[in-house]
Amino acid sequence: KNETKDAPMLIKNMIPGLSNAKDEKERFERDLNLRPDELSATPEAYSKVPIEQFGAALLRGMGWDPKKGVGVGSNQKVVKPTLYQSRPSLLGLGATPKPMEMN
């Protein structure tokens, strides 16, 4: 049985053996040694993903599936995303706009 099946994503993706390191310096060196020497990302790779789909692409890269629910165990359910509603210009948090004056 996979013991990390219901574990948070950070635990699932933890670098093997990193928790056995004796100090922060050793953890850093182990982590650094597992990383590539150079990044292979090119501007062409970024242009393949439309800006409107960038956030969804990031989530899919972290294991998100729009057909599966979020949450752990019996709390897992599919939820509708909250849509962004822009605030009127220069209106602070908690403030409400003045009612329109009728002439």
PDB file of C-alpha atoms in Angstrom:
ATOM      1  CA  LYS A   1       0.000   0.000   0.000  1.00  0.00           C
ATOM      2  CA  ASN A   2       1.226   3.488  -0.835  1.00  0.00           C
ATOM      3  CA  GLU A   3       1.433   5.271   2.535  1.00  0.00           C
ATOM      4  CA  THR A   4       1.660   8.726   0.961  1.00  0.00           C
ATOM      5  CA  LYS A   5      -1.543   8.323  -1.065  1.00  0.00           C
ATOM      6  CA  ASP A   6      -3.511  10.751   1.104  1.00  0.00           C
ATOM      7  CA  ALA A   7      -0.491  12.822   2.206  1.00  0.00           C
ATOM      8  CA  PRO A   8      -0.226  16.507   1.316  1.00  0.00           C
ATOM      9  CA  MET A   9       1.497  17.250  -1.986  1.00  0.00           C
ATOM     10  CA  LEU A  10       4.619  18.660  -0.318  1.00  0.00           C
ATOM     11  CA  ILE A  11       5.182  15.366   1.498  1.00  0.00           C
ATOM     12  CA  LYS A  12       4.503  13.307  -1.645  1.00  0.00           C
ATOM     13  CA  ASN A  13       7.069  15.311  -3.609  1.00  0.00           C
ATOM     14  CA  MET A  14       9.687  15.477  -0.870  1.00  0.00           C
ATOM     15  CA  ILE A  15      13.216  14.587  -1.971  1.00  0.00           C
ATOM     16  CA  PRO A  16      14.077  11.055  -0.762  1.00  0.00           C
ATOM     17  CA  GLY A  17      16.587  11.043   2.081  1.00  0.00           C
ATOM     18  CA  LEU A  18      16.372  14.782   2.619  1.00  0.00           C
ATOM     19  CA  SER A  19      14.801  14.382   6.047  1.00  0.00           C
ATOM     20  CA  ASN A  20      17.774  12.214   7.123  1.00  0.00           C
ATOM     21  CA  ALA A  21      20.276  15.024   6.548  1.00  0.00           C
ATOM     22  CA  LYS A  22      22.061  16.104   9.717  1.00  0.00           C
ATOM     23  CA  ASP A  23      21.694  19.861   9.181  1.00  0.00           C
ATOM     24  CA  GLU A  24      20.389  22.569   6.873  1.00  0.00           C
ATOM     25  CA  LYS A  25      23.655  22.744   4.910  1.00  0.00           C
ATOM     26  CA  GLU A  26      23.545  19.023   4.082  1.00  0.00           C
ATOM     27  CA  ARG A  27      19.859  19.283   3.052  1.00  0.00           C
ATOM     28  CA  PHE A  28      20.740  22.200   0.788  1.00  0.00           C
ATOM     29  CA  GLU A  29      23.682  20.340  -0.805  1.00  0.00           C
ATOM     30  CA  ARG A  30      21.591  17.197  -1.440  1.00  0.00           C
ATOM     31  CA  ASP A  31      18.820  19.271  -2.975  1.00  0.00           C
ATOM     32  CA  LEU A  32      21.273  21.222  -5.137  1.00  0.00           C
ATOM     33  CA  ASN A  33      22.992  18.056  -6.408  1.00  0.00           C
ATOM     34  CA  LEU A  34      19.673  16.702  -7.698  1.00  0.00           C
ATOM     35  CA  ARG A  35      18.924  19.802  -9.781  1.00  0.00           C
ATOM     36  CA  PRO A  36      19.952  20.175 -13.453  1.00  0.00           C
ATOM     37  CA  ASP A  37      23.049  22.235 -14.221  1.00  0.00           C
ATOM     38  CA  GLU A  38      21.172  24.401 -16.718  1.00  0.00           C
ATOM     39  CA  LEU A  39      17.538  25.181 -17.338  1.00  0.00           C
ATOM     40  CA  SER A  40      16.186  23.853 -20.603  1.00  0.00           C
ATOM     41  CA  ALA A  41      13.206  26.214 -20.837  1.00  0.00           C
ATOM     42  CA  THR A  42      13.098  28.309 -23.990  1.00  0.00           C
ATOM     43  CA  PRO A  43      10.873  31.226 -24.981  1.00  0.00           C
ATOM     44  CA  GLU A  44       9.209  28.885 -27.492  1.00  0.00           C
ATOM     45  CA  ALA A  45       8.145  26.560 -24.667  1.00  0.00           C
ATOM     46  CA  TYR A  46       6.414  29.452 -22.893  1.00  0.00           C
ATOM     47  CA  SER A  47       4.647  30.635 -26.036  1.00  0.00           C
ATOM     48  CA  LYS A  48       2.990  27.212 -26.469  1.00  0.00           C
ATOM     49  CA  VAL A  49       0.786  27.803 -23.409  1.00  0.00           C
ATOM     50  CA  PRO A  50      -1.752  30.622 -23.831  1.00  0.00           C
ATOM     51  CA  ILE A  51      -1.705  33.082 -20.932  1.00  0.00           C
ATOM     52  CA  GLU A  52      -5.345  32.227 -20.159  1.00  0.00           C
ATOM     53  CA  GLN A  53      -4.329  28.597 -19.503  1.00  0.00           C
ATOM     54  CA  PHE A  54      -1.106  29.257 -17.584  1.00  0.00           C
ATOM     55  CA  GLY A  55      -2.569  28.817 -14.090  1.00  0.00           C
ATOM     56  CA  ALA A  56      -4.359  25.601 -15.055  1.00  0.00           C
ATOM     57  CA  ALA A  57      -1.137  24.295 -16.610  1.00  0.00           C
ATOM     58  CA  LEU A  58       0.731  24.972 -13.359  1.00  0.00           C
ATOM     59  CA  LEU A  59      -1.923  23.135 -11.359  1.00  0.00           C
ATOM     60  CA  ARG A  60      -1.901  20.155 -13.753  1.00  0.00           C
ATOM     61  CA  GLY A  61       1.882  19.997 -13.371  1.00  0.00           C
ATOM     62  CA  MET A  62       1.350  19.619  -9.619  1.00  0.00           C
ATOM     63  CA  GLY A  63      -1.125  16.765 -10.062  1.00  0.00           C
ATOM     64  CA  TRP A  64      -4.440  18.629 -10.224  1.00  0.00           C
ATOM     65  CA  ASP A  65      -7.181  17.087 -12.335  1.00  0.00           C
ATOM     66  CA  PRO A  66     -10.305  19.158 -13.072  1.00  0.00           C
ATOM     67  CA  LYS A  67     -12.443  15.996 -13.062  1.00  0.00           C
ATOM     68  CA  LYS A  68     -11.282  14.943  -9.603  1.00  0.00           C
ATOM     69  CA  GLY A  69     -12.213  16.613  -6.368  1.00  0.00           C
ATOM     70  CA  VAL A  70      -9.985  18.555  -4.049  1.00  0.00           C
ATOM     71  CA  GLY A  71      -9.442  17.602  -0.437  1.00  0.00           C
ATOM     72  CA  VAL A  72      -8.320  14.464   1.330  1.00  0.00           C
ATOM     73  CA  GLY A  73     -10.182  11.218   1.917  1.00  0.00           C
ATOM     74  CA  SER A  74     -13.915  11.528   2.538  1.00  0.00           C
ATOM     75  CA  ASN A  75     -13.695  15.346   2.338  1.00  0.00           C
ATOM     76  CA  GLN A  76     -12.775  15.176  -1.353  1.00  0.00           C
ATOM     77  CA  LYS A  77     -15.288  16.889  -3.639  1.00  0.00           C
ATOM     78  CA  VAL A  78     -15.466  18.815  -6.897  1.00  0.00           C
ATOM     79  CA  VAL A  79     -15.999  22.516  -6.268  1.00  0.00           C
ATOM     80  CA  LYS A  80     -16.683  25.422  -8.596  1.00  0.00           C
ATOM     81  CA  PRO A  81     -13.869  27.971  -8.684  1.00  0.00           C
ATOM     82  CA  THR A  82     -14.464  31.431  -7.286  1.00  0.00           C
ATOM     83  CA  LEU A  83     -14.565  33.955 -10.094  1.00  0.00           C
ATOM     84  CA  TYR A  84     -12.595  37.150  -9.703  1.00  0.00           C
ATOM     85  CA  GLN A  85     -14.663  40.303  -9.366  1.00  0.00           C
ATOM     86  CA  SER A  86     -12.667  43.465  -9.902  1.00  0.00           C
ATOM     87  CA  ARG A  87     -13.078  46.249  -7.382  1.00  0.00           C
ATOM     88  CA  PRO A  88     -13.776  49.843  -8.389  1.00  0.00           C
ATOM     89  CA  SER A  89     -10.629  51.889  -8.848  1.00  0.00           C
ATOM     90  CA  LEU A  90      -9.014  53.118  -5.612  1.00  0.00           C
ATOM     91  CA  LEU A  91     -11.589  51.371  -3.416  1.00  0.00           C
ATOM     92  CA  GLY A  92      -9.892  49.742  -0.412  1.00  0.00           C
ATOM     93  CA  LEU A  93     -10.735  46.401   1.160  1.00  0.00           C
ATOM     94  CA  GLY A  94     -13.898  46.552   3.226  1.00  0.00           C
ATOM     95  CA  ALA A  95     -15.016  49.814   1.636  1.00  0.00           C
ATOM     96  CA  THR A  96     -18.230  50.114  -0.328  1.00  0.00           C
ATOM     97  CA  PRO A  97     -18.717  52.457  -3.253  1.00  0.00           C
ATOM     98  CA  LYS A  98     -20.840  55.570  -2.739  1.00  0.00           C
ATOM     99  CA  PRO A  99     -24.345  55.289  -4.160  1.00  0.00           C
ATOM    100  CA  MET A 100     -24.804  57.006  -7.499  1.00  0.00           C
ATOM    101  CA  GLU A 101     -26.454  60.419  -7.143  1.00  0.00           C
ATOM    102  CA  MET A 102     -29.550  60.941  -9.252  1.00  0.00           C
ATOM    103  CA  ASN A 103     -30.046  64.473 -10.661  1.00  0.00           C
TER     104      ASN A 103
END
